[in-house]
Tab-separated table of C-alpha atoms and ligand atoms in Angstrom:
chain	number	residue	atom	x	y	z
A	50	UNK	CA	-9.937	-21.325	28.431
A	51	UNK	CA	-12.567	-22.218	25.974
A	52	UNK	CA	-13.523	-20.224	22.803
A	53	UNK	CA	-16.563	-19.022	24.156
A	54	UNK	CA	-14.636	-17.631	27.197
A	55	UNK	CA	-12.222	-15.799	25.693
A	56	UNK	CA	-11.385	-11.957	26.647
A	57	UNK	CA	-8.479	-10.950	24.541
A	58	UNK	CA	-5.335	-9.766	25.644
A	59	UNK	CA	-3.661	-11.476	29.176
A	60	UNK	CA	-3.006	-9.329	31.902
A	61	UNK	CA	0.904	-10.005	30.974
A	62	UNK	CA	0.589	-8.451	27.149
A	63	UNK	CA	-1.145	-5.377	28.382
A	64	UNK	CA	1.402	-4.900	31.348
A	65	UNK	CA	3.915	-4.814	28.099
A	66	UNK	CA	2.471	-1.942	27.022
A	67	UNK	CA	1.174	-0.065	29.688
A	68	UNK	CA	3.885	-0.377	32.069
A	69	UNK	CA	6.617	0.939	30.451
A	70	UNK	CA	6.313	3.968	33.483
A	71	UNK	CA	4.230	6.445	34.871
A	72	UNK	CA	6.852	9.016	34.216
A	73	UNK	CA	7.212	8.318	30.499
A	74	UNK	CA	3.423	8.677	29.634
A	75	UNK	CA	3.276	11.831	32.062
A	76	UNK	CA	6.113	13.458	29.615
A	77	UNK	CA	3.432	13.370	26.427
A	78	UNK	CA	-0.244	12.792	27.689
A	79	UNK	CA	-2.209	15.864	28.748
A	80	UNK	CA	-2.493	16.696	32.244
A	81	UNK	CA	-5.733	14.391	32.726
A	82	UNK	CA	-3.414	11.845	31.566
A	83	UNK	CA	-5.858	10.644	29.207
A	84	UNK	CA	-4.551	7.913	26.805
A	85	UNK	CA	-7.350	8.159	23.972
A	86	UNK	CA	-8.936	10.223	21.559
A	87	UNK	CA	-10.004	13.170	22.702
A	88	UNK	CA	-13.034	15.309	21.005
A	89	UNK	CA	-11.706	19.063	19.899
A	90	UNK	CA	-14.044	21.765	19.333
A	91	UNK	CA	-14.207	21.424	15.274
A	92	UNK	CA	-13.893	25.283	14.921
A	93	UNK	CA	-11.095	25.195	16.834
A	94	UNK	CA	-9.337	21.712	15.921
A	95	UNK	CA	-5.480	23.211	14.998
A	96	UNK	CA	-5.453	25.386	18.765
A	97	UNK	CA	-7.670	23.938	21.485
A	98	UNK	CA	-5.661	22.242	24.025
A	99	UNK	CA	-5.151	18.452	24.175
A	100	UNK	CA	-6.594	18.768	27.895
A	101	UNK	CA	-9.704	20.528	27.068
A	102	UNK	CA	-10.194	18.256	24.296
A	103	UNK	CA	-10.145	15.476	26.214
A	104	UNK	CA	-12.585	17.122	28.994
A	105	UNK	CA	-14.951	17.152	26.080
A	106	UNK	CA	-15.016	13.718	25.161
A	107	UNK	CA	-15.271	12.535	28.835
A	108	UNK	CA	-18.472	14.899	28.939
A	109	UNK	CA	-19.378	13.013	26.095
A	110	UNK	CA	-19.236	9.833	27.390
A	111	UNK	CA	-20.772	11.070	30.361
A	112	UNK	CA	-23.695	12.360	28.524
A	113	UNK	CA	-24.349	9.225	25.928
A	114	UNK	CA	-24.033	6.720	29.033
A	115	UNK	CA	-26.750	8.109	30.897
A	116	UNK	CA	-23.479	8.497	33.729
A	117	UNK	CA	-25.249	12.231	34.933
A	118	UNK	CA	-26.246	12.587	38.393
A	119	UNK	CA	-26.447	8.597	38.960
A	120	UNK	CA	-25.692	5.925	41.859
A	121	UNK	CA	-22.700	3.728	40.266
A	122	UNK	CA	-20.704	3.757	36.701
A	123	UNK	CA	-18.368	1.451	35.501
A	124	UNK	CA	-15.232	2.339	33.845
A	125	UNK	CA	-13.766	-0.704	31.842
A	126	UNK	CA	-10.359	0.070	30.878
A	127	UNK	CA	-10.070	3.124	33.875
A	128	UNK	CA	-6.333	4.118	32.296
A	129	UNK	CA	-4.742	5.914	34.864
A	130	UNK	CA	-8.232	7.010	36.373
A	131	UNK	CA	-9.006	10.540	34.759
A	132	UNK	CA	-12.121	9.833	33.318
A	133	UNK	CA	-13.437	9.009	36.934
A	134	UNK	CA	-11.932	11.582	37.945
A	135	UNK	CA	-14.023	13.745	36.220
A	136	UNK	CA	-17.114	11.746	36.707
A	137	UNK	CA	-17.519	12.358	40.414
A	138	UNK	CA	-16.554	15.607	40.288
A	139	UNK	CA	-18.310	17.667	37.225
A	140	UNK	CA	-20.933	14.994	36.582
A	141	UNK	CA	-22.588	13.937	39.958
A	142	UNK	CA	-21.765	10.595	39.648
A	143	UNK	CA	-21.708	9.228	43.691
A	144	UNK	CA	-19.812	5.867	43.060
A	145	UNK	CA	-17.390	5.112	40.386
A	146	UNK	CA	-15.524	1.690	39.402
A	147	UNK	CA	-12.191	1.436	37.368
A	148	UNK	CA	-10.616	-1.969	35.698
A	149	UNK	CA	-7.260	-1.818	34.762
A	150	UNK	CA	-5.076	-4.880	33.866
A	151	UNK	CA	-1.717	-2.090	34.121
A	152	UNK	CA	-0.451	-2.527	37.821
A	153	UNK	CA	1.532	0.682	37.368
A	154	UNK	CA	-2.095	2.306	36.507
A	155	UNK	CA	-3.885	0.802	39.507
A	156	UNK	CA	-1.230	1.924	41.659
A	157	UNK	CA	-1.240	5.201	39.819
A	158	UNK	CA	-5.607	5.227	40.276
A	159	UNK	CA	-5.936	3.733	43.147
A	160	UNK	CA	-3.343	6.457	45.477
A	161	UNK	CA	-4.854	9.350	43.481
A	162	UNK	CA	-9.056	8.984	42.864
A	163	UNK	CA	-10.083	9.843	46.322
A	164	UNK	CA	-12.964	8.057	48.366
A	165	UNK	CA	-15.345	7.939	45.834
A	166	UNK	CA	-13.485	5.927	43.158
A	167	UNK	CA	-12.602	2.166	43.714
A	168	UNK	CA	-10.170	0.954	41.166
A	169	UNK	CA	-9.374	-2.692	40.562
A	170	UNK	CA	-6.592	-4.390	39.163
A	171	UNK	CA	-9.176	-6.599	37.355
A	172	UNK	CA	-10.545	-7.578	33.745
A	173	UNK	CA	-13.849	-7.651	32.794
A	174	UNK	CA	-14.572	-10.971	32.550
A	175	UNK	CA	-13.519	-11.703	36.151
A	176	UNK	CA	-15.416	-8.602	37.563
A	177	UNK	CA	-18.244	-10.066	39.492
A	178	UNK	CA	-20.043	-6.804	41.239
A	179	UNK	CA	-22.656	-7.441	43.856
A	180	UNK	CA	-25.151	-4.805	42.811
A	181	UNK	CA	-25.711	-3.690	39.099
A	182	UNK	CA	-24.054	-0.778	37.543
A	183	UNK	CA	-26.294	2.536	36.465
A	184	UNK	CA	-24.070	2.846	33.036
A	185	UNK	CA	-21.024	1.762	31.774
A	186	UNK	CA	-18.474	3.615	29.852
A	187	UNK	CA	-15.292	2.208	28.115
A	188	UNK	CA	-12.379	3.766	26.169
A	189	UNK	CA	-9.680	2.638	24.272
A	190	UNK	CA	-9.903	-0.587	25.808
A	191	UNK	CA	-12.037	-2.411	23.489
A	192	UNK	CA	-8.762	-2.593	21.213
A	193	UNK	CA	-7.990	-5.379	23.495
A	194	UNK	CA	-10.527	-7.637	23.216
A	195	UNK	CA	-9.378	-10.084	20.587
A	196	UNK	CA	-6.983	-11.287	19.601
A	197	UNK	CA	-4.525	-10.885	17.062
A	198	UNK	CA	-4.474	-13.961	14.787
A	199	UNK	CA	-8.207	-15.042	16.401
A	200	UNK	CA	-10.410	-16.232	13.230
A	201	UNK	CA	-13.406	-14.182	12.674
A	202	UNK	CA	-15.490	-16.568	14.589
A	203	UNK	CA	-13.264	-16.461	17.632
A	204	UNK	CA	-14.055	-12.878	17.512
A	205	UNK	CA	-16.809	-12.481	17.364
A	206	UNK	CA	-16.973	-15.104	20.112
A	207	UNK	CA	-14.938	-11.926	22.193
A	208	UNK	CA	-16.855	-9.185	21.385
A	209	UNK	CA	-19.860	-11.223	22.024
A	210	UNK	CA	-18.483	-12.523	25.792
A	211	UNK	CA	-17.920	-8.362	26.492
A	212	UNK	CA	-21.273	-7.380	25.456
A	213	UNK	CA	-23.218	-10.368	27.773
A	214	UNK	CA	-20.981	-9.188	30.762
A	215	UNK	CA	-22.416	-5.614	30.407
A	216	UNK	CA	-25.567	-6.729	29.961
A	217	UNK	CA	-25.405	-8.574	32.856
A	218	UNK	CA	-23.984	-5.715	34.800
A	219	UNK	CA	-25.927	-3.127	33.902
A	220	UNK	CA	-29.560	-2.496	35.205
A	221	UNK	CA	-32.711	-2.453	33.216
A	222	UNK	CA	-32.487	0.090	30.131
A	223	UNK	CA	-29.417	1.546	31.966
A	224	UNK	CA	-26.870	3.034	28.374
A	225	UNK	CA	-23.555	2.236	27.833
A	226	UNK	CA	-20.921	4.180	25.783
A	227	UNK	CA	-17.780	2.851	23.941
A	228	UNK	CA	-15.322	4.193	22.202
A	229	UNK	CA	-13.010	2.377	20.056
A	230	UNK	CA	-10.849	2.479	17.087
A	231	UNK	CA	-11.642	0.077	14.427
A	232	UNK	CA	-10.209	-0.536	10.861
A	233	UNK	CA	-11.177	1.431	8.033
A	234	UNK	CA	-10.541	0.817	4.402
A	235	UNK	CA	-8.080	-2.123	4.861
A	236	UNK	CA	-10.011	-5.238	3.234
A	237	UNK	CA	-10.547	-7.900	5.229
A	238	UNK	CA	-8.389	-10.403	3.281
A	239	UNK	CA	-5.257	-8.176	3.268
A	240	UNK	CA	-2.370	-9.511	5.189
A	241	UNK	CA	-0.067	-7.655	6.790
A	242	UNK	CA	3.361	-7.738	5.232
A	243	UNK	CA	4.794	-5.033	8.449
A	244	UNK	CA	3.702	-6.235	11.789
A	245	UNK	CA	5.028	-4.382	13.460
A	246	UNK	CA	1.525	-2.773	15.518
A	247	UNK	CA	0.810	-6.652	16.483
A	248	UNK	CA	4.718	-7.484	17.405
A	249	UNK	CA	5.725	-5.021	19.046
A	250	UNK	CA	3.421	-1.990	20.443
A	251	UNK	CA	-0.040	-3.871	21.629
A	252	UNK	CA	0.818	-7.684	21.913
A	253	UNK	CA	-2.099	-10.120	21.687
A	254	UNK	CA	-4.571	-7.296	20.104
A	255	UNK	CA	-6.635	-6.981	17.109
A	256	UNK	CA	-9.130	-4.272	16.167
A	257	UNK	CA	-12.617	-4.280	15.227
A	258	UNK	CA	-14.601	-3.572	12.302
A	259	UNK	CA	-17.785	-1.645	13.057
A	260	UNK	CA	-20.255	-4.476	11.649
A	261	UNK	CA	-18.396	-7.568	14.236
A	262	UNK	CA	-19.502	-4.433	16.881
A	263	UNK	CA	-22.971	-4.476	15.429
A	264	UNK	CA	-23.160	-7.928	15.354
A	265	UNK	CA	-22.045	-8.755	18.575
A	266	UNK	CA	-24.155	-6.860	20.684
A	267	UNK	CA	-27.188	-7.774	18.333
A	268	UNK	CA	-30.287	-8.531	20.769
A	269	UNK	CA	-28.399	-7.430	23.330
A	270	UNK	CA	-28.292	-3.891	22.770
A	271	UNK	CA	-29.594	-1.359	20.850
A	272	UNK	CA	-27.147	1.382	19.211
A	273	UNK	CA	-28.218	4.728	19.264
A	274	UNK	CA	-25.483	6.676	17.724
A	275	UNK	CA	-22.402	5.763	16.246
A	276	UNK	CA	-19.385	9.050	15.389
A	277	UNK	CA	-16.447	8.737	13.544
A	278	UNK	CA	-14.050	11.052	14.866
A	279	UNK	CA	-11.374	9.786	12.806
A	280	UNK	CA	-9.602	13.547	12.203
A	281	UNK	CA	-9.750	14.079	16.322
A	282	UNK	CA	-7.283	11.123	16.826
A	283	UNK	CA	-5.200	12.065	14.358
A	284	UNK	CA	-4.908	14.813	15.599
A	285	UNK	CA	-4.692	13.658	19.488
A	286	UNK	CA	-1.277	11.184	18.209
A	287	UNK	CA	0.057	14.293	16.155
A	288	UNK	CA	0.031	16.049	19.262
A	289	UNK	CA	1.393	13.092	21.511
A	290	UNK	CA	4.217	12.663	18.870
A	291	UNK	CA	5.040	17.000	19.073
A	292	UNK	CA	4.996	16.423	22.755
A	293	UNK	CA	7.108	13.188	22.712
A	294	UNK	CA	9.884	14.757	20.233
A	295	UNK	CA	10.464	17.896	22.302
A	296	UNK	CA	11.343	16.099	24.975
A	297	UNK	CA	13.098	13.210	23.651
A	298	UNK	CA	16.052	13.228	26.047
A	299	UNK	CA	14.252	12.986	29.213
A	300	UNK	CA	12.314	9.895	27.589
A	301	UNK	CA	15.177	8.349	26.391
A	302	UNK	CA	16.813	8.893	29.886
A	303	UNK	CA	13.656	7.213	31.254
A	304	UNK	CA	13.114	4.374	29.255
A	305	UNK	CA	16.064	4.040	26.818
A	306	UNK	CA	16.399	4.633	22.986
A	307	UNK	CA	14.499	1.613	21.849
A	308	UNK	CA	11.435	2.310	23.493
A	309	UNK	CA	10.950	6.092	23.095
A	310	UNK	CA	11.506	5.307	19.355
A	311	UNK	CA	9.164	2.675	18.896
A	312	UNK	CA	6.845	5.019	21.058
A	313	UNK	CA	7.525	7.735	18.205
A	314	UNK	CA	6.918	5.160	15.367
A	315	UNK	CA	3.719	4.075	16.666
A	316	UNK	CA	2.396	7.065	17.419
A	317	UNK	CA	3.278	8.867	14.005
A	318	UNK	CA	2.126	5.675	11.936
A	319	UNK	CA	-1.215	5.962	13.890
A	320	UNK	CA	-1.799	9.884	13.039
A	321	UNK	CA	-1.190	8.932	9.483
A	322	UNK	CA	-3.173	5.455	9.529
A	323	UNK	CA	-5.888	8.037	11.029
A	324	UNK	CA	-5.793	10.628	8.405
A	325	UNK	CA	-5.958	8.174	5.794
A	326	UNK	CA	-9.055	6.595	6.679
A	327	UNK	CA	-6.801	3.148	7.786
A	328	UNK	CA	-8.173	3.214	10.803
A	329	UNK	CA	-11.675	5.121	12.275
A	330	UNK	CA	-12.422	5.883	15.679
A	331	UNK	CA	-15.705	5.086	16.805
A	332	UNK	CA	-17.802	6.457	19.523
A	333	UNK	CA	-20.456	4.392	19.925
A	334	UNK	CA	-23.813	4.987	22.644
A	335	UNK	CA	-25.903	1.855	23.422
A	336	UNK	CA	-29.145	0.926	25.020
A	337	UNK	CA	-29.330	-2.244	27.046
A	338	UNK	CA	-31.821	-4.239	25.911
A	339	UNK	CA	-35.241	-4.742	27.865
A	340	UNK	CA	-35.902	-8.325	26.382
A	341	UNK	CA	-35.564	-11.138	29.007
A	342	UNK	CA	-33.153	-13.769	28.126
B	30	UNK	CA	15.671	20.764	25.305
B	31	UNK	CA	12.937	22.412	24.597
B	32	UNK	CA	9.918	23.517	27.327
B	33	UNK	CA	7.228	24.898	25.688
B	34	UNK	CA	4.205	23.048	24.274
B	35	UNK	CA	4.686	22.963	21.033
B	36	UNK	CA	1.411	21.296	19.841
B	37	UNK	CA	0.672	22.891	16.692
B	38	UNK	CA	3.875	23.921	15.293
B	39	UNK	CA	5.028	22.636	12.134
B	40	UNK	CA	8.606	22.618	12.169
B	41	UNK	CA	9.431	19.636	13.838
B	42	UNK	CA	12.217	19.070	17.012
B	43	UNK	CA	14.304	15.799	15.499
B	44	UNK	CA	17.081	15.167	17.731
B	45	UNK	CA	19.411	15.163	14.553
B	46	UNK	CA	18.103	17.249	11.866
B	47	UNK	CA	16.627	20.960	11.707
B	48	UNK	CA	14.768	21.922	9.113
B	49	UNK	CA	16.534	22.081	6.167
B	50	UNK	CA	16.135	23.274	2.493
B	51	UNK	CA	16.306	20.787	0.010
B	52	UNK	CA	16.539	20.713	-4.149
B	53	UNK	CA	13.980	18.460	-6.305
B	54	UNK	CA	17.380	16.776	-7.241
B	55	UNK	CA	18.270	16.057	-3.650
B	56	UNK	CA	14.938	14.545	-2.437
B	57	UNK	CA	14.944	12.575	-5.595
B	58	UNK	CA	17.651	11.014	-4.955
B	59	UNK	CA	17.049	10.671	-1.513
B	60	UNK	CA	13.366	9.017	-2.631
B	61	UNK	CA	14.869	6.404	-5.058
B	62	UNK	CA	17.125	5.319	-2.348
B	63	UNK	CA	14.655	4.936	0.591
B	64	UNK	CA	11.995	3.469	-1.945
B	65	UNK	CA	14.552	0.900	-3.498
B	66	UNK	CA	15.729	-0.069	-0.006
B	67	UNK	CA	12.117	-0.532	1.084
B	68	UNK	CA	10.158	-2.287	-1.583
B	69	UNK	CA	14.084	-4.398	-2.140
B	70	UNK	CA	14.481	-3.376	-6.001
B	71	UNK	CA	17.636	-4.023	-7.929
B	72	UNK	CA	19.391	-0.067	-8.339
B	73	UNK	CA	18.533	1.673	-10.836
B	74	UNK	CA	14.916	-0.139	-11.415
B	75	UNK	CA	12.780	2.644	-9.896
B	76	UNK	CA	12.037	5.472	-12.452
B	77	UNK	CA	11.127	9.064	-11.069
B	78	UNK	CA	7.976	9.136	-13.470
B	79	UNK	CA	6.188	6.207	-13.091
B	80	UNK	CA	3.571	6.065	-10.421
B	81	UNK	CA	4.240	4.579	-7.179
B	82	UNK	CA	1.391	1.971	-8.181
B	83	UNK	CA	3.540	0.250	-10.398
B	84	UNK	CA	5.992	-0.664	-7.876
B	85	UNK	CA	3.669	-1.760	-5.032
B	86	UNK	CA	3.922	0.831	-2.919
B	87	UNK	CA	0.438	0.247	-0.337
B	88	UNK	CA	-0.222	2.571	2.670
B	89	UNK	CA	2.057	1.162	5.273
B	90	UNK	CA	4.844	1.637	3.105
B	91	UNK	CA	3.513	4.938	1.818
B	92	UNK	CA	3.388	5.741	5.532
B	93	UNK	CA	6.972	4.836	6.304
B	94	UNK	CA	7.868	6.761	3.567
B	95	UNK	CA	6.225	9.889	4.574
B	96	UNK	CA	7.472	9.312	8.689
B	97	UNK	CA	11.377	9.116	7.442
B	98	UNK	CA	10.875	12.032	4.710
B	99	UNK	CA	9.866	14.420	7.949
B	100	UNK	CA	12.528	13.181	9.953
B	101	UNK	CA	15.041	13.889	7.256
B	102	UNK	CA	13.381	17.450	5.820
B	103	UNK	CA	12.510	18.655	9.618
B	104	UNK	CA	8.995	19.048	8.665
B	105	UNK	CA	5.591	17.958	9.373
B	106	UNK	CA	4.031	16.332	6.570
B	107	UNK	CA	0.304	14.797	5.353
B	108	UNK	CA	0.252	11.138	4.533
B	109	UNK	CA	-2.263	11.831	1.576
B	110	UNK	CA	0.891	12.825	-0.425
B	111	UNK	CA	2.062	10.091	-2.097
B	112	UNK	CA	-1.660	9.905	-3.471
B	113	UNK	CA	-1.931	13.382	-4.244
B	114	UNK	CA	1.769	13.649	-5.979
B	115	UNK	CA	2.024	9.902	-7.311
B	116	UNK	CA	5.603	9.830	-8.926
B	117	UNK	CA	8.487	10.905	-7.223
B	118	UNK	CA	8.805	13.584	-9.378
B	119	UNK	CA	5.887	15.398	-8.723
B	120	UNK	CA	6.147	14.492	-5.479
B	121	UNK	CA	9.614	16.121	-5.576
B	122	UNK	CA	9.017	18.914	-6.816
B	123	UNK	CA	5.610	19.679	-5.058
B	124	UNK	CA	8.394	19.383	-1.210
B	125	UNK	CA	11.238	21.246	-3.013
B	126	UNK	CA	8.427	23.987	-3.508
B	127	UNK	CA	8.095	24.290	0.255
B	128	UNK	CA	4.749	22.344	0.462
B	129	UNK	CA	3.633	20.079	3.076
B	130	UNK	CA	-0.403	19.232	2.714
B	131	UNK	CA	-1.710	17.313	-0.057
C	421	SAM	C1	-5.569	2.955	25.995
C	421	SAM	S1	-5.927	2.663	27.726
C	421	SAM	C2	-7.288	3.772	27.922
C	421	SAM	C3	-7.431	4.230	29.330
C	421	SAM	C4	-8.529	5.259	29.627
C	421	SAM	N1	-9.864	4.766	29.328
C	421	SAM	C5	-8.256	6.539	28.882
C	421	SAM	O1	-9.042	6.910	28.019
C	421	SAM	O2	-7.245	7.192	29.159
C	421	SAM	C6	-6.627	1.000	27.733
C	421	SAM	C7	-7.042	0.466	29.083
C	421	SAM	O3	-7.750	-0.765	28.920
C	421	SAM	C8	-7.386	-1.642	29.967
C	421	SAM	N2	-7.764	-3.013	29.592
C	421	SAM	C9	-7.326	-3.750	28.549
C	421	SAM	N3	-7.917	-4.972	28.550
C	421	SAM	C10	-8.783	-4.995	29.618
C	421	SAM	C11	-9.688	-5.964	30.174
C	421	SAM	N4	-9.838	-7.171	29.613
C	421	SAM	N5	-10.384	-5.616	31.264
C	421	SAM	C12	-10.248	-4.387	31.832
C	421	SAM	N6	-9.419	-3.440	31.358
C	421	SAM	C13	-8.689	-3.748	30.281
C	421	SAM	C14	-5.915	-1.351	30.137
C	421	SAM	O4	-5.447	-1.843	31.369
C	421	SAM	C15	-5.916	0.169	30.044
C	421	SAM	O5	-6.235	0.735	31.291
């Protein structure tokens, strides 16, 4: 594949991940089996409910992608399909389109999103549509597209290839939303003496800093608003963690010791990373671009 | 084990450990131990009123620190600590105190 090409993670590194089992991720995600931040009520941050927390953020999305009340959305990175889910049902959307690389996802999606909701066991760069998309909305997924180890250059070269595709996809001055975590106030040159995020929990991944976002979609669209909701996904991992502890037998029963605990690690070390200002979560709303090219 | 939702709570479900009361002595101890292991200094080299600074403690170690001190006091702690309570002393005494934010 050539530099210019490249898409980040293979289908094989995210199956790593995200196919560990339905069943596990059902004993700590919320019951719209959302696995992202979700957006609490600020007033209400320490009590709301993970699940109407993450109803909020998927109004959000639906809101800053233009999504309401419109023809055909794209969902790249569909998770396990709850974000369509509410789409079609609270937001008027008539048609909706999932990508998952996770084959225990699409199977998950594909039995459970109904007639309106086609979900594909497809990556973006490989989804070739025959009619344009009215908005585009994508969560958590960006994470996975670069590499870890890729040179600046390379990507930017990623980031870059993601941002043409939606351009491409999307119809004239149709919005797109993205949310995303991205590094914080780790320097640039630091290297990492514990990799164990890289080795172990998201294979071939790298995150983003908010200016290779800026400057990848440069020309091609225009940003609009950008959030840090940092707090919100430390919060969303503190709760995943609570949720994950309580019930440590039955994961341990369901995936084995080594798993569950590297689950636990990962998610704690993410709260924290969160808190500190490590890592930021971004939610991002974007114009596409009018300019010919 | 348990049922209920327990998002919010603070005392924290470990599978070995319930939350336990421990003396500035004993989480001093237990500090110079974990810190020694993790940042591999000879015994004896780390001293309970120097910063962490000194010793090269950066965040992913400070967060390791801060994961394996709630796993072994049973308690939900903030990550800012080890910047809010720089020694192990006043770190120390600020948990023996019953504190958990920074
Ligand atoms: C953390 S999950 C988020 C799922 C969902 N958006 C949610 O909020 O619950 C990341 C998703 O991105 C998908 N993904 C990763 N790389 C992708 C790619 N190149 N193309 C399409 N989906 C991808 C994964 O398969 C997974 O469904």
């Amino acid at each position: 594949m050539s530099a210019s090409a490249a898409s980040g993670a293979s289908a094989e590194a995210i199956q790593r991940h995200y196919d560990v089992g339905n069943d596990f991720y059902e004993l700590f995600l919320d019951e719209t089996r959302t696995y992202s931040c979700a957006m609490f009520d600020p007033a209400e941050m320490q009590h709301e409910s993970l699940e109407s927390a993450q109803c909020r953020k998927m109004d959000w999305h639906a809101q800053h992608s233009g999504a309401i009340g419109t023809a055909r959305v794209l969902d790249v990175g569909c998770g396990w399909g709850g974000g369509l889910k509410r789409l079609v049902s609270q937001h008027g959307v008539q048609h909706g389109v999932g990508l998952t690389l996770s084959e225990a996802q699409f199977e998950y999606a594909r039995s459970t999103c109904g007639p309106k909701i086609e979900v594909r066991l497809e990556g973006w760069a490989e989804h070739k549509p025959d009619q344009p998309y009215d908005a585009i909305i994508s969560v958590g997924a960006f994470e996975h597209f670069a590499r870890f180890g890729d040179t600046p250059a390379q990507k930017l070269a990623s980031y870059r290839h993601y941002f043409e595709r939606c351009h491409e996809l999307l119809s004239v001055g149709a919005q797109m939303s993205l949310q995303t975590i991205a590094y914080g106030d780790i320097p640039r040159t630091r290297t990492f003496r514990d990799t164990f995020i890289a080795d172990e929990v998201f294979p071939e991944s790298d995150l983003p800093r908010l200016a290779e976002i800026a400057e990848a979609c440069e020309d091609l669209f225009e940003i609009s608003l950008v959030r840090n909701d940092r707090e919100h996904y430390a919060r969303t991992c503190r709760m995943w963690f609570n949720q994950l502890r309580a019930q440590k037998d039955e994961a341990i029963g369901l995936v084995g010791r080594e798993v569950t605990e590297r689950y636990e690690r990962l998610l704690r070390t993410f709260s924290y990373s969160f808190s500190l200002g490590a890592f930021v979560l971004l939610r991002i709303a974007l114009r596409r671009s009018g300019r010919s090219r | 084990m348990a049922e209920s939702n327990v998002a919010g709570k603070i005392e924290l479900a470990s599978d070995s450990q319930q939350s336990t009361t421990r003396s500035k002595a004993e989480i001093q101890a237990w500090m110079i131990t974990h810190l020694e292991e993790a940042l591999e200094l000879d015994p004896g080299e780390l001293r309970a009123d120097e910063s962490f600074d000194r010793y090269g403690l950066d965040s992913t170690e400070a967060v390791n620190l801060m994961s394996s001190l709630e796993d072994w006091l049973g308690v939900e702690l903030e990550p800012n600590l080890p910047y809010e309570y720089p020694t192990i002393d006043e770190l120390a005494e600020h948990l023996a105190a019953g504190g958990t934010g920074g």
